[in-house]
């Protein structure tokens, strides 16, 4: 079980959090202008990489805030935690 | 007659405290401190079970948690009965009752023993190959396999014991209290670190604590005495907590570990009442030191599994620690020096060691000369080729090994014995290290895997780190612990070590025999009966990965996870495939290290504490009025209220009729309620619901449908505009938390510019829904100050009002199709308002109804229940709810997905009504819907989602989803059931009052 350093509350057990999948996938501003393929790209396609991945997490049983983390999926080490809207740290 | 093989008691075994116990219905005696295994061995009992596949007699093999054979059923025929208990771990107590589990009808006569004779037709993969095809035969085989395989019996009653969970936080956790663990604990605690030391055994000191030979010394003291002093010293340290009988089950990432502390299993049954039996420790340690020691390897030779064959280290432990000899005429078989320590332990107590068979040609250690001096024959460069004796070993034959170790040569020599101790060297216990994600490296010298890369702040020390000699253990432990903990205050200076043994070893994974391999039974995994032959067969059949070979041969898949034989399996694979060790990977050890009881895992979360229970403020009234309850998420909802002898059907029919003819009352407090405020609240609702919200007047209510971004229906409910920038949203009972989470997600991550605030207010209000033609009269009496006239208070509107001094919100909304009022009042007044409604409604036959009637009433109206009539593949269009999807709005969640090539297909499953040909016939929910039963294979068109007998329509009604159903109105379809086909007609899903007249009906 990870320890996650919530940017608003501090370090907490993983069981307080909910994972929200890959980060930095912005909802298109004008979905109606997209082709089926372009919309599918946003809707379904995720990288699922081995290595450092940027992910959305929610402190569901805490402050309810969403934030991002950079996690190495091969060993679960969390390299960085940063707030929504902030740029991902350089690898 | 059983013999007494107890020689001399030790510190651990108290000979003044005799204990009687029963094994396989026979009474035996042992002493306090004995394990069941040591007590049985003292009574000369070796045969304790039968093997899993061939049902070969099996005896006690080890003296620890790695035991593959001596797994027994504890507490026969009681609620405490427990299978798969290792006799080598359970400490005896007065009244212990145990029996062999893997035999039928008895351990001495086992019907499955015939499998042993049939073994040529029971090769690896046998179960897969034979019993899985044809499939229908499995049922027939299974009964006999299960019965004769005997996986033990589970108790038939609830577990009477108490269990609990506890969190522990510490600076340093040390796993294993052998010599290196003791040293590390002293160093950590003396440097002010909060330290926890755990060991699975009842005593501290590991195997060093009975290392009391003259040939093993630390700083001029006998090793065991030196360690005893260390233990004395650490037991006084303040920063150190020591837990014995505590076995670490799992080592997860971020130094999170689970351990089971065993508190009562060693106590007489009558002393266990009201005590916690096991405690699951959830340990979060800043640093972890693993000092789990090493497990001795067996040797793989023909018939290496007979009762009386043990690990050499186990023979030593039984005599040195428990004072028990495993036999009167012992032979040891080894490829390294440690067996000579065992020989000396036996010889010094006057127990006969007939011979030592040693694979090595050159043996040059002090101890070997000493053993020879005591008239023990040593056969150098020899190997055992066969053993004899069915239920107990009575002899063996040996032959000389060729120079390359691949063949046997010369003449066969036969020797007699009643006990054989084998030693194939040592395997560092890296299980926990690998569980934590650690990577291993292979050390060629002595063919062991040792820790290489640590995935967290942890360290392995002592023999689990590959330091197998006393010298390496002491010196390296001090050096590495000092560095790891970054401490300077060290008591240990240098160590002067005296030992009688050397490190030399001759490793042969599969020892040669004079027989061809096909005629041998050289067991690699004792518990699962996997032999060297099976592994070679798997390779011949093309398996290469160790994980595949493991599953095919079942090697390492028993409750011991192959702690003894996994290395040999790897060795045999690489030898056969001609590859290097480690190239095939190692098998993954998974938690738990040793099995855990279910009780330990669930702790206090049993019975009514299994999950959180949410009760509405009106719950007690429902209980007092005989309600039956239904679980909806964590909520207990009143399901129906049977009167006298009514069954559910009868109660629901009565409740449903009353709701439409007079008045019904429902506790709707469980519906999710979300308070939405902010200047952008309307815009927010526009984006999350499919319909438009900007023009909703203050004081009005609107039904909304929420989609996922993929266009599928997610939740629904009525939202009310309380003020310009203030709404209250209701959600489904089960969806409340998820909806709030989803809304927060969009607000925080996609639309942070919106000025909107969300708050869950579900528990703040009790919600009482009064419906039916008399509902208006009833609520008018409950709230006399409010004008309930249709003009002032029309359908889909809302009023702020008061009952007495208490503020409440009343909505006129309907899920039943009847005129209906929903009173929302501060939770603590819920029950009294409900009672007031009941009182005022008495003259109108007000009838409380539960969720089942609610479901029936809404089905009559064709209203969907999200999650029952929908799954995650239904769009609003599929539900024939096009009317709620705004064409004008530029965007809302899921809009773009409603015209993907897949979602616009007209043969998607669509919601329809279904009417049975026979109006009395009620369909089964979940039943398949087809058009043609003669065509093969039959095409499944859909399934029934809701089905009831409607007392208001006097016929059976159902909703279902059918491929292209929208265009099938009036068409005949078939519901094929086990014994008959039911004819149905596709109908409009709205069965009652399509025009909605009842919403304003006046009586
Ligand atoms: Zn937080």
Tab-separated table of C-alpha atoms in Angstrom, chain B residues 716-996:
chain	number	residue	atom	x	y	z
B	716	UNK	CA	-30.863	9.983	-12.814
B	717	UNK	CA	-32.951	11.989	-10.398
B	718	UNK	CA	-34.955	15.111	-9.797
B	719	UNK	CA	-33.206	18.419	-9.214
B	720	UNK	CA	-34.966	21.410	-7.700
B	721	UNK	CA	-34.098	25.067	-8.110
B	722	UNK	CA	-34.308	26.554	-4.632
B	723	UNK	CA	-32.997	29.962	-5.598
B	724	UNK	CA	-31.217	31.822	-8.365
B	725	UNK	CA	-27.901	30.155	-7.601
B	726	UNK	CA	-29.005	27.266	-5.455
B	727	UNK	CA	-30.143	23.784	-6.445
B	728	UNK	CA	-30.655	20.512	-4.671
B	729	UNK	CA	-30.004	17.409	-6.727
B	730	UNK	CA	-31.248	13.912	-5.906
B	731	UNK	CA	-29.422	10.838	-7.106
B	732	UNK	CA	-30.110	7.127	-6.965
B	733	UNK	CA	-29.536	5.555	-3.553
B	734	UNK	CA	-26.568	3.482	-4.700
B	735	UNK	CA	-25.076	6.153	-6.939
B	736	UNK	CA	-24.884	9.065	-4.486
B	737	UNK	CA	-21.202	8.869	-3.578
B	738	UNK	CA	-20.075	8.169	-7.145
B	739	UNK	CA	-22.143	11.000	-8.589
B	740	UNK	CA	-20.686	13.463	-6.101
B	741	UNK	CA	-17.207	12.191	-6.961
B	742	UNK	CA	-17.836	12.559	-10.676
B	743	UNK	CA	-19.226	16.088	-10.321
B	744	UNK	CA	-16.257	17.125	-8.178
B	745	UNK	CA	-13.929	15.638	-10.774
B	746	UNK	CA	-15.376	17.787	-13.583
B	747	UNK	CA	-15.471	20.894	-11.418
B	748	UNK	CA	-11.913	20.579	-10.203
B	749	UNK	CA	-10.196	19.288	-13.299
B	750	UNK	CA	-12.130	20.299	-16.440
B	751	UNK	CA	-14.042	23.405	-15.435
B	752	UNK	CA	-12.166	25.040	-12.551
B	753	UNK	CA	-13.400	28.405	-13.884
B	754	UNK	CA	-16.980	27.606	-12.812
B	755	UNK	CA	-18.174	29.132	-9.553
B	756	UNK	CA	-19.927	26.067	-8.119
B	757	UNK	CA	-19.790	24.361	-4.729
B	758	UNK	CA	-21.053	20.877	-3.942
B	759	UNK	CA	-21.976	19.375	-0.641
B	760	UNK	CA	-23.501	16.016	0.211
B	761	UNK	CA	-26.622	16.511	2.326
B	762	UNK	CA	-28.058	12.996	2.072
B	763	UNK	CA	-27.948	12.416	5.803
B	764	UNK	CA	-29.212	15.873	6.677
B	765	UNK	CA	-32.786	15.161	5.660
B	766	UNK	CA	-35.400	12.514	6.148
B	767	UNK	CA	-37.512	12.177	3.003
B	768	UNK	CA	-41.102	11.000	3.256
B	769	UNK	CA	-43.029	10.414	0.067
B	770	UNK	CA	-46.818	10.315	0.282
B	771	UNK	CA	-48.574	9.289	-2.922
B	772	UNK	CA	-51.971	8.311	-4.220
B	773	UNK	CA	-55.313	9.964	-4.855
B	774	UNK	CA	-55.692	10.884	-1.151
B	775	UNK	CA	-52.165	12.150	-0.739
B	776	UNK	CA	-53.091	15.813	-0.990
B	777	UNK	CA	-55.659	15.532	1.822
B	778	UNK	CA	-53.143	13.824	4.060
B	779	UNK	CA	-50.271	16.262	3.563
B	780	UNK	CA	-52.666	19.183	3.928
B	781	UNK	CA	-53.460	17.940	7.404
B	782	UNK	CA	-49.804	17.345	8.247
B	783	UNK	CA	-48.851	20.826	7.021
B	784	UNK	CA	-51.999	22.917	7.453
B	785	UNK	CA	-50.235	26.233	6.761
B	786	UNK	CA	-49.340	25.318	3.195
B	787	UNK	CA	-51.649	25.819	0.241
B	788	UNK	CA	-51.669	22.511	-1.600
B	789	UNK	CA	-54.065	23.570	-4.359
B	790	UNK	CA	-52.986	22.535	-7.862
B	791	UNK	CA	-52.861	26.191	-8.848
B	792	UNK	CA	-50.483	27.152	-6.044
B	793	UNK	CA	-48.596	23.921	-5.845
B	794	UNK	CA	-48.582	22.159	-9.207
B	795	UNK	CA	-46.768	18.987	-10.161
B	796	UNK	CA	-42.959	19.415	-10.389
B	797	UNK	CA	-42.775	22.320	-7.995
B	798	UNK	CA	-41.374	22.967	-4.590
B	799	UNK	CA	-42.281	24.890	-1.413
B	800	UNK	CA	-40.318	25.995	1.629
B	801	UNK	CA	-42.560	25.671	4.635
B	802	UNK	CA	-42.700	24.718	8.297
B	803	UNK	CA	-44.208	21.980	10.348
B	804	UNK	CA	-44.718	23.691	13.648
B	805	UNK	CA	-41.434	25.510	14.175
B	806	UNK	CA	-39.413	23.170	12.001
B	807	UNK	CA	-38.459	24.209	8.500
B	808	UNK	CA	-39.087	21.701	5.774
B	809	UNK	CA	-39.016	21.435	2.001
B	810	UNK	CA	-41.932	19.884	0.153
B	811	UNK	CA	-41.632	18.758	-3.461
B	812	UNK	CA	-44.497	17.602	-5.592
B	813	UNK	CA	-42.760	14.989	-7.684
B	814	UNK	CA	-43.684	11.447	-8.537
B	815	UNK	CA	-41.884	8.187	-9.163
B	816	UNK	CA	-45.108	6.172	-9.067
B	817	UNK	CA	-47.206	8.123	-11.535
B	818	UNK	CA	-49.602	9.079	-8.741
B	819	UNK	CA	-50.079	12.498	-7.286
B	820	UNK	CA	-47.255	12.564	-4.832
B	821	UNK	CA	-45.590	14.829	-2.236
B	822	UNK	CA	-42.140	14.509	-0.827
B	823	UNK	CA	-41.539	16.041	2.595
B	824	UNK	CA	-37.891	16.700	3.402
B	825	UNK	CA	-37.254	17.527	7.018
B	826	UNK	CA	-34.258	17.680	9.284
B	827	UNK	CA	-33.351	14.038	10.014
B	828	UNK	CA	-34.115	13.976	13.704
B	829	UNK	CA	-37.762	14.950	13.058
B	830	UNK	CA	-38.170	12.325	10.349
B	831	UNK	CA	-39.788	9.698	12.481
B	832	UNK	CA	-42.291	12.027	14.137
B	833	UNK	CA	-43.384	13.508	10.788
B	834	UNK	CA	-43.738	9.973	9.398
B	835	UNK	CA	-45.895	9.053	12.383
B	836	UNK	CA	-47.939	12.209	11.876
B	837	UNK	CA	-48.535	11.233	8.235
B	838	UNK	CA	-49.626	7.765	9.356
B	839	UNK	CA	-52.018	9.266	11.867
B	840	UNK	CA	-53.534	11.799	9.467
B	841	UNK	CA	-53.712	9.158	6.767
B	842	UNK	CA	-55.468	6.555	8.853
B	843	UNK	CA	-58.899	7.488	7.522
B	844	UNK	CA	-57.586	7.205	3.950
B	845	UNK	CA	-56.075	3.750	4.414
B	846	UNK	CA	-52.558	5.147	4.139
B	847	UNK	CA	-50.327	2.142	3.522
B	848	UNK	CA	-46.583	2.058	4.060
B	849	UNK	CA	-44.861	0.460	1.097
B	850	UNK	CA	-41.309	-0.674	0.548
B	851	UNK	CA	-38.857	-0.760	-2.299
B	852	UNK	CA	-40.459	-3.765	-3.961
B	853	UNK	CA	-43.797	-1.991	-4.365
B	854	UNK	CA	-41.987	1.163	-5.453
B	855	UNK	CA	-40.300	-0.873	-8.186
B	856	UNK	CA	-43.600	-2.369	-9.275
B	857	UNK	CA	-45.381	0.986	-9.394
B	858	UNK	CA	-42.685	2.641	-11.433
B	859	UNK	CA	-42.554	-0.342	-13.811
B	860	UNK	CA	-46.276	0.098	-14.486
B	861	UNK	CA	-45.329	3.598	-15.599
B	862	UNK	CA	-42.297	2.431	-17.561
B	863	UNK	CA	-39.895	4.489	-15.434
B	864	UNK	CA	-36.411	3.022	-15.527
B	865	UNK	CA	-34.212	2.136	-12.624
B	866	UNK	CA	-30.622	2.933	-13.491
B	867	UNK	CA	-28.616	-0.205	-12.844
B	868	UNK	CA	-31.589	-2.538	-13.195
B	869	UNK	CA	-33.048	-1.672	-16.582
B	870	UNK	CA	-29.742	-0.229	-17.696
B	871	UNK	CA	-26.211	-1.454	-17.597
B	872	UNK	CA	-23.189	0.487	-18.824
B	873	UNK	CA	-24.232	-0.069	-22.455
B	874	UNK	CA	-27.520	1.833	-22.625
B	875	UNK	CA	-27.834	5.300	-24.120
B	876	UNK	CA	-30.933	7.472	-23.520
B	877	UNK	CA	-31.893	6.743	-27.127
B	878	UNK	CA	-31.747	3.001	-26.388
B	879	UNK	CA	-34.095	3.682	-23.474
B	880	UNK	CA	-36.591	5.463	-25.756
B	881	UNK	CA	-35.875	8.619	-23.781
B	882	UNK	CA	-34.955	10.848	-26.738
B	883	UNK	CA	-37.254	13.492	-25.256
B	884	UNK	CA	-34.785	14.242	-22.485
B	885	UNK	CA	-31.785	14.779	-24.756
B	886	UNK	CA	-31.447	18.422	-25.656
B	887	UNK	CA	-30.869	19.059	-29.341
B	888	UNK	CA	-30.110	22.686	-28.754
B	889	UNK	CA	-27.321	22.472	-26.218
B	890	UNK	CA	-23.893	22.708	-27.809
B	891	UNK	CA	-22.344	20.246	-25.385
B	892	UNK	CA	-22.987	18.144	-22.302
B	893	UNK	CA	-21.193	15.145	-20.839
B	894	UNK	CA	-21.607	12.267	-23.262
B	895	UNK	CA	-23.247	14.231	-26.068
B	896	UNK	CA	-20.589	13.574	-28.678
B	897	UNK	CA	-20.800	9.851	-27.993
B	898	UNK	CA	-24.489	9.732	-28.859
B	899	UNK	CA	-23.674	9.875	-32.559
B	900	UNK	CA	-20.637	7.636	-32.751
B	901	UNK	CA	-21.014	5.018	-35.491
B	902	UNK	CA	-21.737	2.430	-32.808
B	903	UNK	CA	-24.323	4.354	-30.806
B	904	UNK	CA	-26.431	5.342	-33.815
B	905	UNK	CA	-26.947	1.766	-35.006
B	906	UNK	CA	-30.594	0.891	-34.989
B	907	UNK	CA	-30.078	-2.728	-33.948
B	908	UNK	CA	-28.755	-1.826	-30.533
B	909	UNK	CA	-30.466	-3.327	-27.521
B	910	UNK	CA	-33.393	-1.065	-26.744
B	911	UNK	CA	-35.814	-0.886	-23.855
B	912	UNK	CA	-39.283	-2.239	-24.581
B	913	UNK	CA	-42.320	-3.441	-22.686
B	914	UNK	CA	-43.136	-7.136	-22.728
B	915	UNK	CA	-46.572	-8.668	-22.253
B	916	UNK	CA	-46.984	-12.386	-21.776
B	917	UNK	CA	-49.517	-14.310	-23.835
B	918	UNK	CA	-50.827	-15.756	-20.597
B	919	UNK	CA	-51.434	-12.680	-18.386
B	920	UNK	CA	-50.884	-14.753	-15.229
B	921	UNK	CA	-47.394	-15.797	-16.268
B	922	UNK	CA	-44.683	-13.657	-14.646
B	923	UNK	CA	-41.324	-13.672	-16.405
B	924	UNK	CA	-38.041	-14.217	-14.651
B	925	UNK	CA	-35.795	-11.168	-14.503
B	926	UNK	CA	-32.635	-11.939	-16.418
B	927	UNK	CA	-34.320	-14.448	-18.735
B	928	UNK	CA	-33.113	-14.445	-22.334
B	929	UNK	CA	-35.292	-13.156	-25.157
B	930	UNK	CA	-35.211	-14.848	-28.582
B	931	UNK	CA	-37.232	-14.801	-31.780
B	932	UNK	CA	-36.610	-18.269	-33.093
B	933	UNK	CA	-35.898	-21.336	-30.949
B	934	UNK	CA	-35.499	-23.698	-33.902
B	935	UNK	CA	-32.489	-21.999	-35.424
B	936	UNK	CA	-29.216	-23.269	-34.033
B	937	UNK	CA	-27.388	-21.610	-32.425
B	938	UNK	CA	-30.298	-19.634	-31.083
B	939	UNK	CA	-29.752	-15.909	-31.478
B	940	UNK	CA	-30.065	-14.075	-28.182
B	941	UNK	CA	-31.856	-10.796	-28.750
B	942	UNK	CA	-31.826	-9.467	-25.225
B	943	UNK	CA	-33.068	-10.114	-21.722
B	944	UNK	CA	-35.821	-9.269	-19.248
B	945	UNK	CA	-34.763	-6.440	-16.904
B	946	UNK	CA	-37.857	-5.929	-14.710
B	947	UNK	CA	-40.884	-8.151	-14.259
B	948	UNK	CA	-43.920	-8.035	-11.969
B	949	UNK	CA	-47.516	-9.050	-11.634
B	950	UNK	CA	-49.417	-5.779	-11.674
B	951	UNK	CA	-52.466	-5.812	-9.395
B	952	UNK	CA	-53.590	-2.513	-10.890
B	953	UNK	CA	-53.608	-3.840	-14.453
B	954	UNK	CA	-54.433	-7.411	-13.475
B	955	UNK	CA	-51.723	-8.853	-15.643
B	956	UNK	CA	-48.073	-9.602	-15.814
B	957	UNK	CA	-45.864	-6.792	-17.092
B	958	UNK	CA	-42.182	-6.688	-17.877
B	959	UNK	CA	-39.473	-4.431	-19.224
B	960	UNK	CA	-36.622	-5.816	-21.244
B	961	UNK	CA	-33.913	-4.860	-23.665
B	962	UNK	CA	-34.172	-6.278	-27.174
B	963	UNK	CA	-31.975	-5.787	-30.236
B	964	UNK	CA	-33.785	-3.334	-32.495
B	965	UNK	CA	-36.714	-3.494	-30.080
B	966	UNK	CA	-38.058	-0.025	-30.867
B	967	UNK	CA	-39.244	-1.184	-34.251
B	968	UNK	CA	-40.735	-4.426	-32.978
B	969	UNK	CA	-43.877	-3.076	-31.324
B	970	UNK	CA	-46.562	-5.777	-31.453
B	971	UNK	CA	-44.141	-8.462	-32.575
B	972	UNK	CA	-44.130	-11.917	-30.910
B	973	UNK	CA	-40.985	-13.092	-29.164
B	974	UNK	CA	-40.084	-16.088	-27.041
B	975	UNK	CA	-38.597	-16.412	-23.574
B	976	UNK	CA	-37.078	-19.912	-23.504
B	977	UNK	CA	-37.078	-21.399	-20.008
B	978	UNK	CA	-35.833	-24.711	-18.691
B	979	UNK	CA	-39.124	-26.554	-19.198
B	980	UNK	CA	-41.102	-24.382	-21.590
B	981	UNK	CA	-41.090	-21.484	-23.994
B	982	UNK	CA	-43.055	-18.416	-22.937
B	983	UNK	CA	-44.661	-16.352	-25.679
B	984	UNK	CA	-44.521	-12.585	-25.266
B	985	UNK	CA	-45.504	-9.537	-27.294
B	986	UNK	CA	-43.373	-6.433	-27.531
B	987	UNK	CA	-45.297	-3.487	-26.067
B	988	UNK	CA	-44.945	0.147	-25.159
B	989	UNK	CA	-42.929	0.298	-21.923
B	990	UNK	CA	-45.539	2.600	-20.390
B	991	UNK	CA	-48.319	0.275	-19.244
B	992	UNK	CA	-50.448	2.634	-17.197
B	993	UNK	CA	-51.761	6.166	-17.617
B	994	UNK	CA	-49.614	7.203	-20.520
B	995	UNK	CA	-51.239	10.624	-20.512
B	996	UNK	CA	-50.284	11.294	-16.881
